[in-house]
Amino acid sequence: MGLRDLTAAGQIAAVLAGETSSEELLDAHLAAIAADDVDAFLAVDAEGARARAREIDAMPERPPLAGVPIGIKDALSVRDVVTTAGSRMLEGFRPLYTATCVARLEAAGAVVVGKTNMDEFAMGSSTENSAFKNTLNPWDHGRVPGGSSGGSAAAVAERQVPWTLGSDTGGSIRQPAALCGIVGMKPTYGAVSRSGLIAFASSLDQVGPFARTVEDAALLLRHMVGRDPMDSTSLDWPGEIAAPTATDLSGMRVGVVDELMGDGIEPGVRAAVDAALGTIEELGGTVVPVSLPSALSGLATYYVLAPAECSANLARFDGVRYGPVAPAANLLDQYETTRGDLFGPEVKRRMMLGTFALASGYYDQYYGRAQRVRTLMVREFAQAFEKVDLLASPTSPTVAFPLGDRTADPYAMYMADVCTIPVSLAGLPAISIPCGLADGLPVGLQLAGPAFSENALLGAAHALEGALAFDTRPPGLVT
Amino acid sequence: MSAYEPVIGVEIHVQLSTRTKMFCGCELSFGDPPNTHTCPVCLAHPGVLPVVNEEAVRRALLIGLALGCEIAPRSIFHRKNYFYPDLPKAYQISQFDIPICGRGEFRALREDGSELLVGITRAHLEEDAAKLTHAGGRRAGAAESVVDFNRGGTPLVEIVTEPDLRSPSDVALFLRQLRQTLLFLGVSDCSMEEGSMRADANVSIRPVGSHEYGTKTELKNMNSFRFLERGIEAEIARQEEIVGAGGRVSQETVHYEPDTGHITSLRSKEESHDYRYFPEPDLVPIAPDPAWVEELRAGLPELPLPLRRRMVGEMGLSAEDAEVLTEGPELVVYFLEAAALADPKACANWIRGELRAQLREAGVEPWQSKVTPAHVAALVGLLDAGTVTVPAAKEVMAEVIVSGEDPADVVESKGLGAMDEGDLAAVVAEIVAANPDQAQQLRDGKNKVIGFFVGQTMKRTGGRADPQSVQRLVREAVRGD
């Protein structure tokens, strides 16, 4: 077993046992990135990573994350490292500061090796909206890795790094985790600071971990959560994210959301999820059906609110203060040409949608109404959690789809997030773990819980992970 | 008498003089080199988030409390979207339907003693835009425009009044007294010239006796009360002319040219802006602890209007004294400290008169000088006790201005104490004896001659004689002859 086959926790243990060093770990992973055939990374900071790894190796007492390498979604600012959010609008842009969550991980001893590919400004479910390149699914190079955090998911599945950070607005961590056969978690809204996360939809965006094991995801999350004075919407996480140890689910009541098990779910996905529900019962859990009627309006609600917020969030990109700028005769021309040339079609589509949804005369009909549905959804989830401890559903209605399959049909692409969006709108934590294969492609199971139930979620996911014994190694991957 | 009545409401933007900006840690500055007080947050770099300046909230609350506004238990920020080079995020963080301060009212005092009551619609918190400078003056047709982000993100409170004002002079009066109140609160520099206080007026006219509102125009951003007053006058005249000729006033933004006295339409096209307001998702609601609000309310300084009433009613000051002394918070504090220790009217006279006159040359205000309020009170006390004469007191003050010494010590060391009555009587007797002709004239009823004796006595005594006593002693001496 090579160094890359160790989990992050395993790598930390190996460093602490003196069996390897941070720099040796870095070399092993940099070599994998160099030989990359899934195009997971947009930028690699080998020099900076090496300097940091040596620094950590020289420390008499290793920090908790012991210099284990990490990949960061390109939506997160890392000082002096090119950060583009997958857009030509920020080509070559080097931020002046580091996102709080990244800075916290660095302080805990993580070594940032580079920035991973993503859908432009996190808008998409396949990473095909990246302005720079497609990332391939490690399980089938003809298929998408999911998105928007596709690069982060593929990098972990391909064992180029043991863990990465992604951001999730409507499913952008959970869905690619499902499609790439790994673990991905979206924490409670406010649990992780958004400072330094290039905003897509501020009221939904949340940073979270990708890893091959639930234990690793928990470990990474432990060092990220907590109030940040730079983010007014961040909160003190009550207590500490614990190392998950549960091996059974006795006494656990798991609700299966009727509305998310309907017609749109592929048979192979349904079969794998049903099998996982059986495993939950075998582990001592009780599975009960629950109804979240407004979940069916989730997609429509999301595609009003998120575009509305993004229409304002992305208005700052005008080429004046940073980023490339198109030559123009006057200011208006400069705005129009820069924005017209450098934003991709999906980003423009959503900004147009959002601008329309906020227009006077339409506001109440769209934005106002969507907010009311969102409030209703929060209430329905709260009611559901009076009856059950966790909710289970497929993470994605389908397995990874072929590259190019949905690029011409935005609505089909939006459907990829139908199961993950309601949880996002309610601001709740959710985790996706691989629960089996359908036609040789991974299927993800989504578990969602009440606000700040991360420890319960991670515990349940850990118990289930042990029983399901899913092999995260994609076929043909040589480590 | 015009057949029309003007109806005017004003919107006032007040830059808060906090140490840092509204949503980031950059220090506020005026006059520093351009773009030296900026950071990723106020330049709207990718990924940054706003964080509310608590001191700005405190000051907004003080303003609201002083204006008698309802304080919202929970108010929220909105994004106001528009593209302009002075707005790096392309939206301004402002407040929309739930401002921090709701309805209130402001009372101003006219010169004739009547009261002007102005309803306050709201006061809300927002951030200022950056400063644009257009080469070649006005922005239309400017060859080049440059932007200074130092000002961008400065905390602003926007105060909106009801359309309660009926004359340009009332508008100016209201704004002057509002400004004074804001100065008393210590929340802003309120400098019209430097733009830390800016006022727009919404002006319409209607037939006298009508209760409906006419179409209003917005008179933008005048940089002095005088220009604003004149601009409103000109705008009223323009509207009266239009309506008088059977025309209709169109809703637009207008600009007053102080040089020509003309009103020009500024940007009726941009008026159709749709700002697409929506709740700012990066910020949580402002929900001030009620105990904190009560603490602020209890700690409000005495405001100009009630203070002026107290000065006249309880302290025996003239209306003019009261107005002059409440010009600014520093002078008022100075006066009140002195008035607590000695006769308020005498303190007022000395501060307004001799002290300011003597300090004027050095360009120093009383509170900046070495003369403390206690010094003023001490001097008034010395006068009261007859320890010094008025001319000597002026000399003492001049000395205190230089040395900062205690007035009593100055009197002692400079020998400026008033002369003993017996000694003074002897001097007067001598002078009367030496000038028999003048003494006879006085006996004959030529009262003017007394001035001659007083002058002679003052000269001889070096100002240490009390002129009143001298007059009395001269008469006694002449009669006794």
XYZ file of N, CA and C in Angstrom, chain A residues 131-278:
444
model
N -14.341 27.630 -17.172
C -13.892 28.339 -18.370
C -12.597 27.733 -18.899
N -11.964 26.840 -18.120
C -10.623 26.404 -18.496
C -10.534 24.981 -19.028
N -11.253 24.064 -18.383
C -11.164 22.681 -18.860
C -12.231 21.828 -18.191
N -12.449 20.651 -18.773
C -13.332 19.679 -18.139
C -12.529 18.831 -17.180
N -13.145 18.432 -16.103
C -12.558 17.420 -15.227
C -13.300 16.115 -15.503
N -12.553 15.018 -15.529
C -13.156 13.731 -15.871
C -13.477 12.939 -14.609
N -14.481 12.096 -14.718
C -14.837 11.253 -13.579
C -13.822 10.107 -13.471
N -13.176 9.957 -12.326
C -12.162 8.903 -12.175
C -12.702 7.491 -12.425
N -14.018 7.310 -12.295
C -14.607 5.971 -12.494
C -14.863 5.700 -13.966
N -14.996 6.751 -14.745
C -15.257 6.599 -16.185
C -14.895 7.923 -16.837
N -13.797 7.922 -17.560
C -13.288 9.196 -18.102
C -14.185 9.810 -19.167
N -15.213 9.090 -19.550
C -16.171 9.656 -20.492
C -17.306 10.387 -19.780
N -17.235 10.403 -18.469
C -18.338 10.973 -17.700
C -17.884 12.150 -16.835
N -18.873 12.920 -16.391
C -18.578 14.103 -15.574
C -18.324 13.669 -14.124
N -17.559 14.504 -13.396
C -17.329 14.207 -11.982
C -18.427 14.796 -11.098
N -19.399 15.455 -11.724
C -20.371 16.228 -10.946
C -19.837 17.630 -10.730
N -20.615 18.430 -10.048
C -20.164 19.805 -9.844
C -21.042 20.521 -8.845
N -20.713 21.700 -8.489
C -19.647 22.457 -9.106
C -18.247 22.113 -8.613
N -18.136 21.429 -7.466
C -16.792 21.163 -6.935
C -16.205 19.894 -7.552
N -16.333 19.722 -8.871
C -15.911 18.482 -9.528
C -14.419 18.205 -9.387
N -13.607 19.248 -9.449
C -12.159 19.053 -9.334
C -11.788 18.524 -7.965
N -12.421 19.065 -6.928
C -12.121 18.623 -5.563
C -12.527 17.169 -5.356
N -13.670 16.781 -5.929
C -14.150 15.406 -5.779
C -13.250 14.441 -6.552
N -12.927 14.796 -7.789
C -12.099 13.916 -8.625
C -10.698 13.760 -8.029
N -10.151 14.851 -7.488
C -8.801 14.788 -6.918
C -8.738 13.802 -5.753
N -9.801 13.769 -4.950
C -9.826 12.841 -3.808
C -10.043 11.403 -4.297
N -10.995 11.219 -5.233
C -11.264 9.867 -5.742
C -10.015 9.306 -6.416
N -9.276 10.167 -7.075
C -8.076 9.766 -7.815
C -6.865 9.658 -6.875
N -7.081 9.977 -5.592
C -6.027 9.909 -4.565
C -4.847 10.827 -4.889
N -5.157 11.992 -5.487
C -4.121 12.996 -5.734
C -3.842 13.787 -4.457
N -4.825 13.830 -3.614
C -4.718 14.356 -2.247
C -5.722 13.554 -1.419
N -5.478 13.403 -0.114
C -6.427 12.602 0.667
C -7.721 13.342 0.947
N -7.667 14.655 0.886
C -8.881 15.423 1.157
C -8.806 16.778 0.470
N -9.974 17.367 0.299
C -10.062 18.682 -0.351
C -11.198 19.473 0.295
N -11.227 20.760 -0.049
C -12.375 21.585 0.329
C -13.213 21.859 -0.911
N -14.517 21.875 -0.689
C -15.432 22.297 -1.735
C -16.380 23.326 -1.172
N -17.254 23.827 -2.010
C -18.328 24.688 -1.508
C -19.625 24.164 -2.079
N -20.672 24.313 -1.297
C -21.953 23.704 -1.625
C -23.031 24.785 -1.497
N -23.721 25.065 -2.584
C -24.787 26.068 -2.574
C -26.134 25.361 -2.705
N -26.174 24.406 -3.672
C -27.401 23.619 -3.821
C -27.103 22.131 -3.909
N -25.827 21.787 -3.672
C -25.432 20.382 -3.771
C -24.016 20.203 -4.299
N -23.296 21.300 -4.424
C -21.998 21.298 -5.105
C -20.888 20.531 -4.396
N -21.106 20.086 -3.162
C -20.171 19.140 -2.531
C -20.771 17.731 -2.606
N -22.038 17.635 -2.198
C -22.646 16.311 -2.051
C -22.788 15.579 -3.387
N -23.235 16.298 -4.420
C -23.487 15.641 -5.702
C -22.184 15.139 -6.338
N -21.115 15.938 -6.439
C -19.867 15.379 -6.991
C -19.276 14.275 -6.107
N -19.461 14.383 -4.772
C -18.989 13.303 -3.894
C -19.702 12.009 -4.276
N -21.005 12.096 -4.502
C -21.789 10.913 -4.875
C -21.298 10.347 -6.210
N -21.091 11.242 -7.181
C -20.722 10.797 -8.523
C -19.301 10.243 -8.586
N -18.463 10.634 -7.625
C -17.074 10.167 -7.624
C -16.821 9.093 -6.565
N -17.880 8.679 -5.856
C -17.722 7.576 -4.901
C -16.934 7.913 -3.655
N -17.075 9.143 -3.177
C -16.374 9.523 -1.949
C -17.352 10.188 -0.973
N -16.796 10.673 0.153
C -17.594 11.322 1.188
C -17.527 12.837 0.980
N -18.667 13.495 1.063
C -18.680 14.959 0.982
C -19.700 15.499 1.955
N -19.352 16.563 2.641
C -20.282 17.082 3.649
C -20.504 18.578 3.512
N -21.769 18.949 3.559
C -22.137 20.364 3.657
C -22.552 20.616 5.097
N -21.803 21.459 5.816
C -22.156 21.719 7.215
C -23.397 22.615 7.328
N -23.877 22.781 8.538
C -24.956 23.723 8.844
C -24.568 25.101 8.331
N -25.532 25.832 7.748
C -25.221 27.189 7.296
C -24.726 28.010 8.488
N -23.568 28.640 8.331
C -23.001 29.438 9.424
C -21.933 28.710 10.228
N -21.828 27.375 10.019
C -20.847 26.616 10.811
C -19.419 26.955 10.385
N -19.230 27.162 9.076
C -17.899 27.470 8.548
C -17.938 28.879 7.941
N -16.933 29.667 8.263
C -16.875 31.040 7.746
C -16.866 31.053 6.216
N -17.596 31.989 5.653
C -17.588 32.179 4.196
C -16.579 33.237 3.781
N -15.885 33.836 4.740
C -14.957 34.898 4.371
C -13.862 34.325 3.474
N -13.763 34.836 2.261
C -12.788 34.341 1.304
C -13.369 33.352 0.311
N -14.608 32.971 0.528
C -15.301 32.128 -0.459
C -15.944 33.063 -1.483
N -15.533 32.936 -2.731
C -16.088 33.813 -3.763
C -17.573 33.480 -3.900
N -18.399 34.473 -3.615
C -19.827 34.220 -3.417
C -20.543 33.859 -4.701
N -21.395 32.836 -4.590
C -22.379 32.566 -5.638
C -23.725 33.042 -5.080
N -24.262 32.341 -4.105
C -25.515 32.766 -3.475
C -25.282 32.778 -1.966
N -25.082 33.970 -1.438
C -24.571 34.131 -0.072
C -25.405 33.441 1.002
N -26.718 33.385 0.821
C -27.554 32.816 1.884
C -27.549 31.294 1.857
N -26.857 30.723 0.867
C -26.827 29.261 0.723
C -25.417 28.696 0.747
N -24.438 29.480 0.305
C -23.055 29.000 0.187
C -22.529 28.474 1.515
N -21.880 27.347 1.473
C -21.230 26.826 2.671
C -20.041 25.956 2.244
N -18.927 26.108 2.955
C -17.714 25.347 2.641
C -17.744 24.030 3.408
N -17.224 22.978 2.787
C -17.189 21.690 3.480
C -16.124 20.775 2.902
N -15.934 19.633 3.566
C -14.847 18.727 3.189
C -15.258 17.615 2.216
N -14.263 17.183 1.432
C -14.324 15.924 0.685
C -13.240 15.017 1.258
N -13.535 13.738 1.387
C -12.516 12.784 1.835
C -12.968 11.390 1.412
N -12.092 10.427 1.600
C -12.501 9.061 1.244
C -13.191 8.371 2.407
N -12.995 8.904 3.609
C -13.665 8.308 4.771
C -14.405 9.373 5.575
N -15.394 8.915 6.307
C -16.165 9.800 7.174
C -15.251 10.367 8.265
N -14.349 9.539 8.751
C -13.426 9.963 9.800
C -12.592 11.162 9.324
N -12.079 11.075 8.090
C -11.271 12.168 7.550
C -12.115 13.452 7.387
N -13.334 13.270 6.906
C -14.215 14.430 6.721
C -14.445 15.126 8.063
N -14.650 14.322 9.097
C -14.885 14.870 10.439
C -13.658 15.620 10.938
N -12.505 15.033 10.695
C -11.253 15.628 11.168
C -11.021 16.995 10.516
N -11.279 17.052 9.209
C -11.084 18.323 8.503
C -12.084 19.366 9.005
N -13.314 18.919 9.146
C -14.365 19.844 9.583
C -14.065 20.396 10.974
N -13.500 19.537 11.844
C -13.210 19.970 13.211
C -12.358 21.237 13.224
N -11.443 21.320 12.273
C -10.522 22.460 12.276
C -11.029 23.658 11.467
N -12.239 23.557 10.951
C -12.773 24.658 10.140
C -13.894 25.427 10.814
N -14.682 24.734 11.636
C -15.910 25.361 12.146
C -15.613 26.446 13.177
N -16.607 27.273 13.404
C -16.522 28.279 14.468
C -16.687 29.682 13.941
N -17.132 30.522 14.822
C -17.415 31.902 14.466
C -16.156 32.615 13.984
N -16.356 33.435 12.965
C -15.272 34.236 12.392
C -15.729 35.689 12.411
N -14.964 36.571 13.040
C -15.385 37.982 13.071
C -15.509 38.593 11.675
N -14.929 37.952 10.678
C -15.028 38.489 9.315
C -16.319 38.068 8.611
N -17.070 37.164 9.217
C -18.327 36.706 8.599
C -19.450 36.802 9.628
N -20.303 37.806 9.454
C -21.385 38.049 10.425
C -22.381 36.902 10.485
N -22.432 36.085 9.432
C -23.406 34.992 9.433
C -22.809 33.707 10.012
N -21.547 33.765 10.422
C -20.934 32.563 10.999
C -21.320 32.455 12.471
N -21.281 31.236 12.968
C -21.771 30.983 14.330
C -20.759 30.149 15.102
N -20.832 30.264 16.407
C -20.041 29.373 17.246
C -20.611 27.978 17.096
N -19.754 27.034 16.730
C -20.263 25.659 16.653
C -20.318 25.115 18.068
N -21.493 24.636 18.509
C -21.608 24.208 19.906
C -20.792 22.931 20.151
N -19.785 23.040 20.938
C -18.968 21.858 21.240
C -17.869 21.664 20.207
N -17.525 20.419 19.941
C -16.445 20.114 19.009
C -16.905 19.029 18.059
N -16.422 19.068 16.828
C -16.697 17.970 15.908
C -15.866 16.779 16.388
N -16.568 15.705 16.748
C -15.882 14.559 17.351
C -15.422 13.571 16.283
N -14.436 12.761 16.609
C -14.056 11.662 15.718
C -15.187 10.644 15.762
N -15.784 10.302 14.618
C -16.935 9.391 14.640
C -16.478 7.978 14.969
N -17.197 7.332 15.896
C -16.815 5.983 16.313
C -17.972 4.988 16.245
N -19.201 5.483 15.986
C -20.379 4.612 16.039
C -20.225 3.428 15.074
N -20.667 2.268 15.514
C -20.635 1.090 14.634
C -22.033 0.520 14.415
N -23.007 1.073 15.128
C -24.383 0.656 14.850
C -25.313 1.861 14.925
N -26.571 1.635 14.610
C -27.542 2.733 14.565
C -28.706 2.432 15.518
N -28.437 1.734 16.581
C -29.532 1.381 17.488
C -30.235 2.619 18.014
N -31.538 2.550 17.976
C -32.341 3.659 18.500
C -32.483 4.808 17.533
N -31.781 4.749 16.408
C -31.801 5.864 15.450
C -33.022 5.749 14.545
N -33.769 6.848 14.464
C -34.921 6.861 13.552
C -34.540 7.624 12.294
N -34.634 6.957 11.162
C -34.224 7.559 9.898
C -35.453 7.721 9.005
N -35.730 8.965 8.618
C -36.871 9.229 7.744
C -36.450 9.172 6.283
N -37.287 8.534 5.485
C -37.025 8.524 4.041
C -38.007 9.487 3.396
N -37.470 10.470 2.712
C -38.314 11.527 2.151
C -39.028 11.016 0.906
N -40.337 10.836 1.031
C -41.160 10.334 -0.079
C -40.913 11.094 -1.364
N -40.943 12.438 -1.218
C -40.878 13.284 -2.403
C -39.541 13.148 -3.139
N -38.505 12.646 -2.439
C -37.200 12.526 -3.087
C -36.909 11.098 -3.536
N -37.937 10.250 -3.516
C -37.771 8.870 -3.980
C -38.705 8.595 -5.161
N -39.082 9.655 -5.847
C -40.091 9.534 -6.896
C -39.538 9.095 -8.244
N -40.263 9.496 -9.266
C -40.007 9.010 -10.621
C -38.643 9.380 -11.184
N -38.144 10.540 -10.782
C -36.893 11.006 -11.398
C -35.674 10.205 -10.978
N -35.821 9.302 -10.019
C -34.667 8.568 -9.511
C -34.394 7.344 -10.403
N -33.187 7.259 -10.912
C -32.806 6.111 -11.754
C -32.972 4.802 -10.983
N -33.383 3.743 -11.659
C -33.584 2.453 -10.974
C -32.329 1.965 -10.254
N -31.191 2.120 -10.882
C -29.938 1.654 -10.262
C -29.638 2.420 -8.983
N -29.934 3.714 -9.019
C -29.716 4.562 -7.831
C -30.687 4.129 -6.742
N -31.942 3.936 -7.141
C -32.946 3.533 -6.168
C -32.572 2.208 -5.511
N -32.109 1.279 -6.303
C -31.746 -0.045 -5.773
C -30.626 0.073 -4.736
N -29.617 0.883 -5.065
C -28.488 1.033 -4.136
C -28.941 1.717 -2.853
N -29.810 2.738 -3.002
C -30.294 3.459 -1.824
C -31.184 2.526 -0.976
N -32.040 1.751 -1.642
C -32.891 0.807 -0.905
C -32.044 -0.184 -0.124
N -30.999 -0.638 -0.755
C -30.102 -1.583 -0.074
C -29.478 -0.923 1.153
N -29.100 0.336 0.995
C -28.497 1.057 2.130
C -29.511 1.223 3.257
N -30.785 1.462 2.882
C -31.826 1.591 3.912
C -31.969 0.275 4.667
N -31.827 -0.838 3.920
C -31.847 -2.159 4.561
C -30.700 -2.283 5.551
